[in-house]
Coordinates of C-alpha atoms and ligand atoms in Angstrom, one line a residue:
M11 CA -16.4 13.4 4.1
H12 CA -13.8 10.7 4.2
T13 CA -13.2 9.1 7.6
L14 CA -10.5 6.9 9.2
P15 CA -11.2 3.2 8.9
Q16 CA -10.8 1.0 12.0
L17 CA -8.0 -1.5 12.0
P18 CA -9.2 -5.1 12.2
Y19 CA -6.6 -5.8 14.9
D20 CA -4.9 -4.1 17.9
Y21 CA -2.0 -1.8 17.4
A22 CA 0.2 -4.4 19.2
A23 CA -1.1 -7.3 17.1
L24 CA 1.7 -7.2 14.5
E25 CA 4.5 -7.3 17.1
P26 CA 7.4 -7.9 16.8
S27 CA 7.4 -7.2 13.0
I28 CA 5.8 -3.8 13.5
D29 CA 5.7 -2.3 17.0
A30 CA 2.6 -0.9 18.6
A31 CA 3.8 2.7 18.8
T32 CA 4.6 2.8 15.1
M33 CA 1.2 1.3 14.2
E34 CA -0.7 3.8 16.5
I35 CA 1.1 6.9 15.1
H36 CA 0.9 5.6 11.6
H37 CA -2.8 5.0 11.8
L38 CA -4.0 7.8 14.1
K39 CA -1.7 10.6 13.0
H40 CA -0.3 9.9 9.5
H41 CA -3.3 8.2 7.9
Q42 CA -5.7 10.7 9.6
A43 CA -3.6 13.6 8.2
Y44 CA -4.1 12.4 4.7
I45 CA -7.8 12.2 5.3
D46 CA -8.0 15.6 6.8
K47 CA -6.1 17.2 3.9
L48 CA -8.1 15.3 1.3
N49 CA -11.3 16.5 2.9
A50 CA -10.0 20.1 3.0
A51 CA -9.0 19.9 -0.7
I52 CA -12.4 18.7 -1.9
T53 CA -14.8 20.4 0.5
G54 CA -17.1 22.7 -1.5
K55 CA -16.4 21.0 -4.8
A56 CA -19.6 19.0 -5.3
N57 CA -18.2 16.9 -8.2
L58 CA -15.2 15.8 -6.1
E59 CA -17.3 15.3 -2.9
A60 CA -19.5 12.9 -4.8
M61 CA -16.7 10.7 -6.1
S62 CA -15.6 7.5 -4.4
L63 CA -12.1 7.3 -3.0
E64 CA -11.1 4.8 -5.7
D65 CA -12.5 7.0 -8.5
L66 CA -10.5 10.0 -7.2
V67 CA -7.4 7.9 -7.2
K68 CA -7.9 6.4 -10.7
G69 CA -8.9 9.7 -12.3
V70 CA -6.5 12.1 -10.5
N71 CA -4.7 13.0 -13.7
S72 CA -7.8 14.4 -15.3
L73 CA -8.6 16.7 -12.4
S74 CA -8.1 20.5 -12.6
D75 CA -4.7 21.8 -11.7
D76 CA -5.9 23.6 -8.6
V77 CA -6.7 20.2 -6.8
K78 CA -4.7 17.7 -8.8
M79 CA -1.6 17.5 -6.6
A80 CA -3.6 17.7 -3.3
V81 CA -5.8 14.8 -4.4
R82 CA -2.8 12.8 -5.8
N83 CA -1.0 13.1 -2.4
H84 CA -3.9 12.8 0.0
A85 CA -6.5 10.6 -1.7
G86 CA -3.5 8.5 -2.6
G87 CA -2.4 8.4 1.0
H88 CA -5.8 7.6 2.3
F89 CA -6.3 4.9 -0.3
N90 CA -2.9 3.3 0.1
H91 CA -3.1 3.1 3.8
S92 CA -6.6 1.7 3.8
L93 CA -5.3 -1.1 1.6
F94 CA -2.2 -1.6 3.6
W95 CA -3.8 -2.3 7.0
L96 CA -5.8 -5.1 5.5
M97 CA -2.8 -6.7 3.7
M98 CA -1.3 -7.6 7.1
K99 CA -2.6 -9.7 10.0
P100 CA -1.2 -11.3 13.2
A101 CA 0.4 -14.6 12.6
G102 CA 0.3 -14.0 8.8
G103 CA 3.1 -14.8 6.4
G104 CA 3.8 -18.1 4.8
E105 CA 2.9 -18.4 1.1
P106 CA -0.2 -17.9 -0.9
T107 CA -2.2 -20.8 -2.2
G108 CA -4.6 -21.5 -5.1
N109 CA -4.7 -19.5 -8.2
L110 CA -2.5 -16.7 -6.9
A111 CA 0.3 -19.3 -6.1
T112 CA -0.1 -20.6 -9.6
A113 CA 0.1 -17.1 -11.1
I114 CA 3.2 -16.3 -9.1
A115 CA 4.9 -19.4 -10.2
T116 CA 3.9 -18.7 -13.9
T117 CA 5.1 -15.1 -13.8
F118 CA 8.2 -15.3 -11.5
T119 CA 9.3 -19.0 -11.7
D120 CA 8.7 -19.6 -8.0
F121 CA 7.7 -17.8 -4.8
V122 CA 11.3 -17.3 -3.7
T123 CA 12.1 -15.4 -6.9
F124 CA 8.9 -13.3 -6.5
R125 CA 9.8 -12.5 -2.9
Q126 CA 13.2 -11.4 -4.0
K127 CA 11.8 -9.2 -6.7
F128 CA 9.3 -7.5 -4.4
T129 CA 12.0 -7.0 -1.7
E130 CA 14.2 -5.3 -4.3
A131 CA 11.4 -3.0 -5.4
A132 CA 10.8 -2.0 -1.8
A133 CA 14.5 -1.6 -0.9
N134 CA 15.4 0.3 -4.1
R135 CA 12.5 2.8 -4.0
F136 CA 14.5 6.0 -3.4
G137 CA 13.0 8.2 -0.7
S138 CA 9.4 7.7 0.2
G139 CA 7.0 5.4 -1.6
W140 CA 5.5 1.9 -2.0
A141 CA 6.3 -1.5 -3.4
W142 CA 3.4 -3.3 -5.1
L143 CA 2.3 -6.6 -6.6
I144 CA -0.3 -5.6 -9.2
V145 CA -2.6 -7.2 -11.8
T146 CA -2.1 -5.4 -15.1
A147 CA -4.8 -4.7 -17.7
D148 CA -4.0 -8.0 -19.5
K149 CA -4.5 -9.8 -16.2
K150 CA -0.8 -10.5 -15.6
L151 CA 1.1 -10.1 -12.4
A152 CA 3.9 -7.5 -12.1
V153 CA 6.0 -6.1 -9.3
T154 CA 6.4 -2.3 -9.3
S155 CA 6.9 0.6 -7.0
T156 CA 5.6 4.2 -6.8
P157 CA 7.0 7.3 -5.2
N158 CA 5.3 9.3 -2.5
Q159 CA 1.6 8.4 -2.3
D160 CA 1.1 7.5 -5.9
N161 CA -0.7 4.2 -6.7
P162 CA -0.6 1.9 -9.8
L163 CA -4.3 2.7 -10.3
M164 CA -3.5 6.3 -11.2
T165 CA -4.0 6.5 -14.9
G166 CA -1.3 8.5 -16.7
V167 CA 0.7 8.8 -13.5
A168 CA 2.0 5.4 -12.5
E169 CA 5.0 4.0 -14.4
I170 CA 3.3 0.6 -14.6
E171 CA -0.4 0.7 -14.3
G172 CA -2.6 -2.0 -12.7
T173 CA -4.6 -3.0 -9.7
P174 CA -2.6 -3.4 -6.5
I175 CA -3.2 -6.7 -4.6
L176 CA -0.2 -6.4 -2.2
G177 CA 1.6 -3.2 -1.1
L178 CA 4.3 -2.3 1.3
D179 CA 4.7 1.2 2.7
V180 CA 8.4 2.1 2.7
W181 CA 8.0 5.7 4.0
E182 CA 10.3 6.1 7.0
H183 CA 7.2 6.8 9.2
A184 CA 6.3 3.1 8.6
Y185 CA 9.4 1.8 10.3
Y186 CA 11.8 4.4 11.7
L187 CA 10.9 4.1 15.4
K188 CA 11.8 0.4 15.5
Y189 CA 14.2 0.0 12.6
Q190 CA 15.7 3.5 12.2
N191 CA 17.6 3.5 8.9
R192 CA 17.4 -0.3 8.5
R193 CA 14.7 -0.5 5.8
P194 CA 15.8 -4.0 4.7
E195 CA 15.0 -5.4 8.2
Y196 CA 11.6 -3.9 8.1
I197 CA 11.0 -5.4 4.6
E198 CA 12.1 -8.8 5.9
A199 CA 9.8 -8.6 8.9
F200 CA 6.8 -7.8 6.6
W201 CA 6.9 -11.3 5.1
S202 CA 5.9 -12.7 8.5
I203 CA 2.7 -10.7 8.7
I204 CA 1.3 -10.7 5.1
N205 CA -2.4 -11.6 5.1
W206 CA -2.3 -13.9 2.1
P207 CA -6.0 -14.8 2.2
Q208 CA -6.7 -11.1 1.7
V209 CA -4.2 -10.9 -1.1
E210 CA -5.7 -13.9 -2.7
D211 CA -9.1 -12.3 -2.5
N212 CA -7.7 -9.1 -4.0
F213 CA -6.2 -11.2 -6.8
K214 CA -9.6 -12.9 -7.5
K215 CA -11.4 -9.6 -7.7
A216 CA -8.7 -8.1 -10.0
T217 CA -8.8 -11.0 -12.4
S218 CA -12.5 -11.7 -12.5
Ligands
FE2_1 FE1 2.4 5.3 5.7

């Protein structure tokens, strides 16, 4: 059975970028709902019950048709949100350092250009979905986005496949209480709470 992970900070800790009410509902209601529906979809199917969340996400396209869409949406939702909470922290923001800073400069020219590209991916994702910074199979950085609860790890599903090291939830449930229809303001605020040490760690694991 999959269970809801604790947040490493209080619901109010990301204020004013993300308000406490949004964080509480997003975590306790939305994230929990993905977990409940994932558990409902796999209960009684021993092979799926035995798989890790990451393996369910990676291999979703090879699952049988009766569970494929439920796992895609709900294992995707559980996995994406579990990553997302850790990619933010109180008093975060700034810029990455070390090898990730070097890789960003190599791939995107500089941090400002990368930030612009990621912001565009988040702003231009039509409807619900995610913006991502990923490490591709050839260990290169790329910015991409996915609809709904898809993830770049989903083989044969994602437009650009790779390992996500930074992600931003642009579903309306992530920002509507505070920002209403103003998604660009929410995206702007996200840059103040990014947990770059965590993203650098994700980069290290994805490139090792
Ligand atoms: Fe969400």
